[in-house]
Amino acid sequence: MTYVYSFDHSHDRPAKELAALLGGKGANLAEMSSALGLPVPPGFTISTEACTAYLKEGWPAGLDDEIAHHVAQLEARMGRQLGDPASPLLVSVRSGARFSMPGMMDTVLNLGLNDESVEGLTSQTDRRFALDSYRRFIKMYGRIVLGIPGEEFDRRLEDARELAGVATDGEVPADILEGLIKQFKDVVEAHTKAPFPQEPQAQLRAAVEAVFSSWRSPRAVAYRTRERIPHDLGTAVNVQSMVFGNRDDNSGTGVGFTRNPATGEAGAYGDFLVNAQGEDVVAGIRATEPLSALSERFPAIYDQLLDIFDRLERHYRDMLDTEFTIERGRLWMLQTRVGKRTGAAALRIAVAMTNDPRIGLSREEALLRVSGEHLDQVLHPTFEHTAQVVGRGLPASPGAAVGKVYFTADKALDAHNRGEDVILVRVETSPEDVHGMEVSKGVLTSRGGLVSHAAVVARGWGIPAVVGAEQLEIGDRSFKAGDVVVSEGETISIDGSAGAVMLGALEMVDTAPPAEFDTILGWADEVRAGNLGVRANADTAADAARARSYGAEGIGLCRTEHMFLGPERLPVVRRAILASTPQEEEQALAELGKLQRADFEEILEAMDGLPVTVRLLDPPLHEFLPSLEDVLAAEAAGTVPEEDRKLYEAAREWREQNPMLGTRGVRLGVIRPGLYRMQVRALAQAAAARVAAGGHPKVEVMIPLVVAAAELAHMRQMVEAEVATTQPGRPLDLSIGTMIETPRAALRAEDIGQFADFFSFGTNDLTQLTFGFSRDDVEGRIMGTYLDEGLLPRNPFETVDAAGVGELVRLGTERGRRANPRLKVGVCGEHGGDPESIRVFCEAGLDYVSCSPFRVPVARLAAAQAVLMVGGMAEAASTR
Ligand code: PEP
Ligand code: MG
C-alpha cells in the first residue's frame, strides 16, 4: 500500500483530480509542482487513506518507513536535515481534506526545531529570528499535539512583552525570548510529565497523528454535519519544507485571488504583510496592505505573481485563491484552490470566462459553476455581518428581514399601517393569519416544518421565514429565547436562508442581480428546453405575473384554498364546508363562485397561453377551523361571541384526530360535491370569458389526494359534465389530471393513469405518508436529532428521499405512462424548487417541476444542471 506521495511524483491522472486521495490542498500542491512547474516549497502528502486506516485501526503498518523515505528524499533535495545542529530543515505539517474545512483542523509549523537545531537556525539567520521560531513551535506543538491550553503560553508571552516594554511579539528581544522558551518548556513538562520532545522524527510522527485525529474533533464534526461533508473521508497531511515570510523586510506573506471574489471583477485581488508569517495575516495583528501595493515594494515579484495567476486561471479555467510567501526576495506558492465567491461574482466570472477565448468555458461548464445558493444571494437581501444567534429554526424562506415583533396577525397589520416594519411571531400560522403575514417583512414560528402553512405561504410570497424554532417560548406579547425576553414592539433580525434569529437591527445588503443573471438563465433555458420545464405554484394573479416575469412556463399548482384566505373570504369557505342545510351551502357556494370566477379569470390572463393547473379544494380542515384549544378556552370562560357560536360548534363536530389524514382532498369533494362543481363551473366560465376576450387559456383541472382509480373516474365524469353544461358546444382547452401524493396512488398509477391526462406528484404529502412523518410535527422535534445522529442523511421534506419517495415517483411515472403514453408528469411539492431533488425528478423522466415564484430562477438553473448531469454531459464538460 502506498500512503505517501511527493508533490512532484508522476500520476496517471492530473494531480488536481486526485483530491479524494491527496486532499484538496495536496492535489493542488502536486498540480502546481508537477504540471505547472511553479515555485512550490518541496514536500510530500500523506494520503487520506492513511488517515482513514489510522482512524479505524491505529497507525498503519509501513507508514513510518514511507515517511522516513520521503523525509530522506526531501533532505537530500534541500541539502539540509531535520534536526541538524548546523543547518536544519524545518517543515510544516498541515491538514488538507478533500473538501475545504477552513480552520477546522490542525497545523504545526517550524517542526524540526529543538535545543540544538535552533542554534543551526541562528547561524543561518539571526538569533532573535531563530528563538522566535522556536517559541512559536513549542506553543503550536504543545497546544495541538500535546493538548495544552493555548492560554498557558499566551499569558507568559504577554508577560515577556511587558518585561521588554514592547507592543508586539516581533519586538521581544533575544535574551527575553530565551527565558520565555525555558518557561514554555516548563509548561510542557508540567503538563506531560516529560521534557519537550527533541527528536524531530518523533515530533513529526506525533504531529501527523494529531492532524489525523483532528478529523474527529468536535468542531470538525460539527462543520461537516453543517456542510454535508461525509464523515468517513479522512484528511490528508501535507509535510512541506518551511519558507519564512518573517525573515526580514525583504520577506512577507499574503493571500491573493485571481479575480475579485466579492464582485467577480477581473484583476488580482488580495492582501499581504511584509515580514510576517501566514498566521499573522490570519490573526489580524497588523493591518495588511492591498495586493496592488506589492507592485511598489516588490515590482518583480508582483509581475511574477500576476503571471502565475494568469497561468493558474488558464490551467484550472476558474478563479483561484492562493497563499504565497516571499522569503528574502524570492516568491513561493504555498497553496491554491478554486476560490469561494459571492453569487454576483459567480455569475460574472462564469460569463466572463465563457466569453474569454483564452479560457473558453463552454456554456454548459458555465452553468455548472453557478449554484442555487449563488442565485439566492442575488435575489434576496442578506445581512452585512453576522451577530449572536439567540434562536435557530428551519430556513423556510430565504432572505434577511428586520422588524419589530408582533404576536398576532391583527397587531402586525396595525403596526404595518402605522408604517412599522414587522416580524410576525407565532407558535404556528394558519389561514387566519395571512393578512398579517402578507404585510410582514419576516415570519418566525416555533412549531412546524418546511412544508407547514407558514413555510409554504411565506415562500410563495418571498417573505423571509424561520419556522420550527423550538427553543423559543412564544407567548401572547413576548417570546423567550433562553434568558432573553423579546417583547412586543422590540426589534429582531431573522435570516431565512440560515434559519437564525438575532436581536436588534442588523445591517442589510440589498442585492440586485448583475446583468449576467439573465445571460446564465438564458443559457439554462436553452439546455433544458424540451427536457424539463419549470412552472410555478401560484394562487393569485399577482403571484402568476411575478412567476411569469421570473421565467415560469405555466402554473403547476394553484391551491384554490389559498384563494379563500383572509378575514373576508375565510368565513365564506367555512360556511360552505360546514353548512348544516343545503340552502346554507348553496348560498355560501354562490358567493364563493363569484369570487372564484373573477380570480380564475385574472390568473388565466396573467398566464395567457401557458398551462394553468388548478387544484380543486384540498383544505386540511384543521387549518380552516378555530383551534379546539381556543374553542374550549372560550367556552370555559363564557366568551364565545354570538356570531361564532355555530362555527365553534362545527369546530367541535368536525374535529379529527388526524386532520391530515381526514376530510381532505378528493374525499371532501365526494362528500361535498357542490363545492367541486362550483369550482369547475367558475373555472369553465372564466376560461370562456378569456376566450371571448381573445385570450388563450389552457386549463388543467387537478384532483388532490386521490388513492383509487374510481375516485378519479368519478371526478372526471363530474368535471366533464359540469363543463359541458356550463359551456355547451364550446370546446375548451381543458385537461383533467390528478395529484399523486399517496403511496397507493403511486403504486396503482397504471389504473389511475387511465383516467388522467396528467399527474403531478405532491411530494409534501407523499413524503409525509411514505415516511409516516407528520409534516407539521416531525421536523421541529425529531429531525435535528435524526440528522445529528446520522439516522437520516437529509431532511426529506427539504430534499426528496431519492431511495424511497423518489422510487415511488419513478415507479408512478412509469406505470402511469404505461396506461397513457401521452401522460404529462410534473411535481408540485416544495421539492420542486430544490436543486438536488430536481435532479431526482429529471432522472425519473418528469416533464416539469413547479415551485414558488421566487424559486423559479433557481429551478431553471437546477433543471439545466440536472439535464446536463443526467445526460452525462456534465462530466464531459468538466473534463474537457
Ligand atoms: C403536496 O402535498 O406536495 C402538495 C403540493 O400539496 P399541499 O402542500 O398543498 O398539500
Ligand atoms: Mg398535498
PDB file of C-alpha atoms in Angstrom, residues 205-370:
ATOM      1  CA  ARG A 205       5.039  11.302  13.764  1.00  0.00           C
ATOM      2  CA  ALA A 206       3.167  12.854  16.702  1.00  0.00           C
ATOM      3  CA  ALA A 207       2.227  15.904  14.612  1.00  0.00           C
ATOM      4  CA  VAL A 208       0.906  13.710  11.778  1.00  0.00           C
ATOM      5  CA  GLU A 209      -1.083  11.703  14.299  1.00  0.00           C
ATOM      6  CA  ALA A 210      -2.523  14.904  15.796  1.00  0.00           C
ATOM      7  CA  VAL A 211      -3.640  16.090  12.361  1.00  0.00           C
ATOM      8  CA  PHE A 212      -5.265  12.712  11.639  1.00  0.00           C
ATOM      9  CA  SER A 213      -7.075  12.890  14.968  1.00  0.00           C
ATOM     10  CA  SER A 214      -8.244  16.448  14.397  1.00  0.00           C
ATOM     11  CA  TRP A 215     -10.566  14.983  11.718  1.00  0.00           C
ATOM     12  CA  ARG A 216     -12.650  13.797  14.650  1.00  0.00           C
ATOM     13  CA  SER A 217     -12.510  16.983  16.720  1.00  0.00           C
ATOM     14  CA  PRO A 218     -15.976  18.194  17.725  1.00  0.00           C
ATOM     15  CA  ARG A 219     -15.688  21.408  15.691  1.00  0.00           C
ATOM     16  CA  ALA A 220     -14.635  19.482  12.575  1.00  0.00           C
ATOM     17  CA  VAL A 221     -17.515  17.037  13.039  1.00  0.00           C
ATOM     18  CA  ALA A 222     -19.985  19.886  13.545  1.00  0.00           C
ATOM     19  CA  TYR A 223     -18.666  21.673  10.450  1.00  0.00           C
ATOM     20  CA  ARG A 224     -19.035  18.566   8.284  1.00  0.00           C
ATOM     21  CA  THR A 225     -22.551  17.943   9.512  1.00  0.00           C
ATOM     22  CA  ARG A 226     -23.486  21.517   8.631  1.00  0.00           C
ATOM     23  CA  GLU A 227     -21.798  21.408   5.243  1.00  0.00           C
ATOM     24  CA  ARG A 228     -22.995  17.877   4.476  1.00  0.00           C
ATOM     25  CA  ILE A 229     -19.454  16.550   4.099  1.00  0.00           C
ATOM     26  CA  PRO A 230     -19.319  12.784   4.736  1.00  0.00           C
ATOM     27  CA  HIS A 231     -17.602  11.832   7.973  1.00  0.00           C
ATOM     28  CA  ASP A 232     -15.659   8.898   6.569  1.00  0.00           C
ATOM     29  CA  LEU A 233     -13.369  10.702   4.108  1.00  0.00           C
ATOM     30  CA  GLY A 234     -10.449  11.467   6.416  1.00  0.00           C
ATOM     31  CA  THR A 235      -7.859  14.169   5.863  1.00  0.00           C
ATOM     32  CA  ALA A 236      -4.547  14.067   4.063  1.00  0.00           C
ATOM     33  CA  VAL A 237      -1.462  15.588   5.729  1.00  0.00           C
ATOM     34  CA  ASN A 238       0.982  17.785   3.841  1.00  0.00           C
ATOM     35  CA  VAL A 239       4.571  17.924   5.041  1.00  0.00           C
ATOM     36  CA  GLN A 240       6.374  20.771   3.354  1.00  0.00           C
ATOM     37  CA  SER A 241       9.726  22.479   3.784  1.00  0.00           C
ATOM     38  CA  MET A 242       9.288  25.784   5.555  1.00  0.00           C
ATOM     39  CA  VAL A 243       9.868  29.116   3.921  1.00  0.00           C
ATOM     40  CA  PHE A 244       9.848  32.198   6.084  1.00  0.00           C
ATOM     41  CA  GLY A 245       7.951  35.330   5.290  1.00  0.00           C
ATOM     42  CA  ASN A 246       9.032  36.763   8.624  1.00  0.00           C
ATOM     43  CA  ARG A 247      12.738  36.635   7.958  1.00  0.00           C
ATOM     44  CA  ASP A 248      13.339  40.286   7.190  1.00  0.00           C
ATOM     45  CA  ASP A 249      11.833  43.274   5.417  1.00  0.00           C
ATOM     46  CA  ASN A 250      12.610  41.664   2.110  1.00  0.00           C
ATOM     47  CA  SER A 251      10.132  38.918   3.038  1.00  0.00           C
ATOM     48  CA  GLY A 252       6.393  38.740   3.511  1.00  0.00           C
ATOM     49  CA  THR A 253       3.295  36.689   3.079  1.00  0.00           C
ATOM     50  CA  GLY A 254      -0.119  37.145   1.565  1.00  0.00           C
ATOM     51  CA  VAL A 255      -3.289  35.777   0.088  1.00  0.00           C
ATOM     52  CA  GLY A 256      -4.304  36.513  -3.460  1.00  0.00           C
ATOM     53  CA  PHE A 257      -7.357  35.847  -5.614  1.00  0.00           C
ATOM     54  CA  THR A 258      -7.021  35.758  -9.358  1.00  0.00           C
ATOM     55  CA  ARG A 259     -10.186  37.925  -9.541  1.00  0.00           C
ATOM     56  CA  ASN A 260     -12.250  39.817  -7.038  1.00  0.00           C
ATOM     57  CA  PRO A 261     -14.255  37.149  -5.158  1.00  0.00           C
ATOM     58  CA  ALA A 262     -16.871  39.655  -3.992  1.00  0.00           C
ATOM     59  CA  THR A 263     -17.706  41.277  -7.309  1.00  0.00           C
ATOM     60  CA  GLY A 264     -16.132  38.999  -9.911  1.00  0.00           C
ATOM     61  CA  GLU A 265     -14.227  41.918 -11.401  1.00  0.00           C
ATOM     62  CA  ALA A 266     -11.167  40.909 -13.408  1.00  0.00           C
ATOM     63  CA  GLY A 267      -7.732  41.623 -11.917  1.00  0.00           C
ATOM     64  CA  ALA A 268      -5.718  40.262  -8.987  1.00  0.00           C
ATOM     65  CA  TYR A 269      -7.139  40.906  -5.566  1.00  0.00           C
ATOM     66  CA  GLY A 270      -5.921  40.231  -2.052  1.00  0.00           C
ATOM     67  CA  ASP A 271      -3.609  41.449   0.649  1.00  0.00           C
ATOM     68  CA  PHE A 272      -0.194  40.908   2.146  1.00  0.00           C
ATOM     69  CA  LEU A 273       2.011  41.714   5.103  1.00  0.00           C
ATOM     70  CA  VAL A 274       5.711  42.493   4.988  1.00  0.00           C
ATOM     71  CA  ASN A 275       7.927  40.499   7.322  1.00  0.00           C
ATOM     72  CA  ALA A 276       5.208  38.167   8.596  1.00  0.00           C
ATOM     73  CA  GLN A 277       4.107  34.535   8.714  1.00  0.00           C
ATOM     74  CA  GLY A 278       0.752  33.286   7.470  1.00  0.00           C
ATOM     75  CA  GLU A 279      -0.699  33.072  10.949  1.00  0.00           C
ATOM     76  CA  ASP A 280      -0.021  36.789  11.479  1.00  0.00           C
ATOM     77  CA  VAL A 281      -2.216  37.596   8.486  1.00  0.00           C
ATOM     78  CA  VAL A 282      -4.987  35.389   9.847  1.00  0.00           C
ATOM     79  CA  ALA A 283      -4.642  36.747  13.394  1.00  0.00           C
ATOM     80  CA  GLY A 284      -5.000  40.275  12.063  1.00  0.00           C
ATOM     81  CA  ILE A 285      -2.263  41.588  14.369  1.00  0.00           C
ATOM     82  CA  ARG A 286      -1.096  44.174  11.875  1.00  0.00           C
ATOM     83  CA  ALA A 287      -3.067  45.884   9.158  1.00  0.00           C
ATOM     84  CA  THR A 288      -2.469  44.217   5.814  1.00  0.00           C
ATOM     85  CA  GLU A 289      -1.706  46.060   2.603  1.00  0.00           C
ATOM     86  CA  PRO A 290      -3.667  45.541  -0.617  1.00  0.00           C
ATOM     87  CA  LEU A 291      -2.038  43.233  -3.116  1.00  0.00           C
ATOM     88  CA  SER A 292      -1.631  46.095  -5.561  1.00  0.00           C
ATOM     89  CA  ALA A 293       0.856  47.699  -3.127  1.00  0.00           C
ATOM     90  CA  LEU A 294       3.223  44.815  -3.916  1.00  0.00           C
ATOM     91  CA  SER A 295       3.871  46.467  -7.247  1.00  0.00           C
ATOM     92  CA  GLU A 296       5.751  49.258  -5.464  1.00  0.00           C
ATOM     93  CA  ARG A 297       7.541  47.251  -2.818  1.00  0.00           C
ATOM     94  CA  PHE A 298       8.357  44.142  -4.855  1.00  0.00           C
ATOM     95  CA  PRO A 299       7.750  45.051  -8.504  1.00  0.00           C
ATOM     96  CA  ALA A 300       9.416  41.977  -9.994  1.00  0.00           C
ATOM     97  CA  ILE A 301       7.580  39.663  -7.644  1.00  0.00           C
ATOM     98  CA  TYR A 302       4.329  41.409  -8.361  1.00  0.00           C
ATOM     99  CA  ASP A 303       4.781  40.752 -12.082  1.00  0.00           C
ATOM    100  CA  GLN A 304       5.756  37.163 -11.391  1.00  0.00           C
ATOM    101  CA  LEU A 305       2.655  36.710  -9.229  1.00  0.00           C
ATOM    102  CA  LEU A 306       0.363  38.172 -11.893  1.00  0.00           C
ATOM    103  CA  ASP A 307       1.911  35.840 -14.424  1.00  0.00           C
ATOM    104  CA  ILE A 308       1.307  32.878 -12.094  1.00  0.00           C
ATOM    105  CA  PHE A 309      -2.293  33.959 -11.560  1.00  0.00           C
ATOM    106  CA  ASP A 310      -2.781  34.091 -15.292  1.00  0.00           C
ATOM    107  CA  ARG A 311      -1.299  30.629 -15.761  1.00  0.00           C
ATOM    108  CA  LEU A 312      -3.349  29.232 -12.914  1.00  0.00           C
ATOM    109  CA  GLU A 313      -6.573  30.619 -14.366  1.00  0.00           C
ATOM    110  CA  ARG A 314      -5.845  29.273 -17.819  1.00  0.00           C
ATOM    111  CA  HIS A 315      -4.856  25.908 -16.393  1.00  0.00           C
ATOM    112  CA  TYR A 316      -7.752  25.491 -13.979  1.00  0.00           C
ATOM    113  CA  ARG A 317     -10.154  27.513 -16.116  1.00  0.00           C
ATOM    114  CA  ASP A 318     -11.583  29.041 -12.970  1.00  0.00           C
ATOM    115  CA  MET A 319     -10.981  31.730 -10.371  1.00  0.00           C
ATOM    116  CA  LEU A 320      -8.367  30.619  -7.834  1.00  0.00           C
ATOM    117  CA  ASP A 321      -7.349  31.733  -4.423  1.00  0.00           C
ATOM    118  CA  THR A 322      -3.742  31.395  -3.382  1.00  0.00           C
ATOM    119  CA  GLU A 323      -1.400  31.766  -0.432  1.00  0.00           C
ATOM    120  CA  PHE A 324       2.132  32.865  -1.082  1.00  0.00           C
ATOM    121  CA  THR A 325       5.263  33.764   0.817  1.00  0.00           C
ATOM    122  CA  ILE A 326       8.205  35.909  -0.148  1.00  0.00           C
ATOM    123  CA  GLU A 327      11.437  34.832   1.509  1.00  0.00           C
ATOM    124  CA  ARG A 328      14.364  37.150   1.042  1.00  0.00           C
ATOM    125  CA  GLY A 329      13.025  38.417  -2.254  1.00  0.00           C
ATOM    126  CA  ARG A 330      12.019  35.021  -3.596  1.00  0.00           C
ATOM    127  CA  LEU A 331       8.399  34.049  -4.270  1.00  0.00           C
ATOM    128  CA  TRP A 332       6.930  30.731  -3.117  1.00  0.00           C
ATOM    129  CA  MET A 333       3.417  29.454  -3.752  1.00  0.00           C
ATOM    130  CA  LEU A 334       2.069  27.684  -0.666  1.00  0.00           C
ATOM    131  CA  GLN A 335      -1.414  26.837  -1.772  1.00  0.00           C
ATOM    132  CA  THR A 336      -4.040  27.287  -4.422  1.00  0.00           C
ATOM    133  CA  ARG A 337      -7.621  26.205  -4.792  1.00  0.00           C
ATOM    134  CA  VAL A 338     -10.733  27.167  -6.661  1.00  0.00           C
ATOM    135  CA  GLY A 339     -11.847  30.300  -4.832  1.00  0.00           C
ATOM    136  CA  LYS A 340     -15.089  30.755  -2.954  1.00  0.00           C
ATOM    137  CA  ARG A 341     -17.127  33.627  -4.328  1.00  0.00           C
ATOM    138  CA  THR A 342     -20.324  35.546  -3.807  1.00  0.00           C
ATOM    139  CA  GLY A 343     -23.365  34.994  -6.005  1.00  0.00           C
ATOM    140  CA  ALA A 344     -22.735  38.133  -8.036  1.00  0.00           C
ATOM    141  CA  ALA A 345     -19.097  37.153  -8.582  1.00  0.00           C
ATOM    142  CA  ALA A 346     -20.058  33.604  -9.588  1.00  0.00           C
ATOM    143  CA  LEU A 347     -22.385  34.897 -12.300  1.00  0.00           C
ATOM    144  CA  ARG A 348     -19.881  37.454 -13.599  1.00  0.00           C
ATOM    145  CA  ILE A 349     -16.956  35.073 -13.630  1.00  0.00           C
ATOM    146  CA  ALA A 350     -18.887  32.269 -15.342  1.00  0.00           C
ATOM    147  CA  VAL A 351     -19.983  34.566 -18.163  1.00  0.00           C
ATOM    148  CA  ALA A 352     -16.628  36.342 -18.486  1.00  0.00           C
ATOM    149  CA  MET A 353     -14.733  33.052 -18.701  1.00  0.00           C
ATOM    150  CA  THR A 354     -17.131  31.797 -21.358  1.00  0.00           C
ATOM    151  CA  ASN A 355     -16.601  34.931 -23.411  1.00  0.00           C
ATOM    152  CA  ASP A 356     -12.811  34.898 -22.937  1.00  0.00           C
ATOM    153  CA  PRO A 357     -11.271  32.714 -25.675  1.00  0.00           C
ATOM    154  CA  ARG A 358      -8.138  32.200 -23.542  1.00  0.00           C
ATOM    155  CA  ILE A 359     -10.239  30.306 -21.033  1.00  0.00           C
ATOM    156  CA  GLY A 360     -13.087  29.315 -23.313  1.00  0.00           C
ATOM    157  CA  LEU A 361     -15.567  27.750 -20.906  1.00  0.00           C
ATOM    158  CA  SER A 362     -18.471  26.149 -22.684  1.00  0.00           C
ATOM    159  CA  ARG A 363     -21.931  27.359 -21.741  1.00  0.00           C
ATOM    160  CA  GLU A 364     -22.564  24.009 -20.106  1.00  0.00           C
ATOM    161  CA  GLU A 365     -19.491  24.414 -17.922  1.00  0.00           C
ATOM    162  CA  ALA A 366     -20.515  27.956 -17.058  1.00  0.00           C
ATOM    163  CA  LEU A 367     -23.898  26.674 -15.887  1.00  0.00           C
ATOM    164  CA  LEU A 368     -22.222  24.172 -13.597  1.00  0.00           C
ATOM    165  CA  ARG A 369     -20.168  26.949 -11.998  1.00  0.00           C
ATOM    166  CA  VAL A 370     -23.218  28.699 -10.559  1.00  0.00           C
TER     167      VAL A 370
END
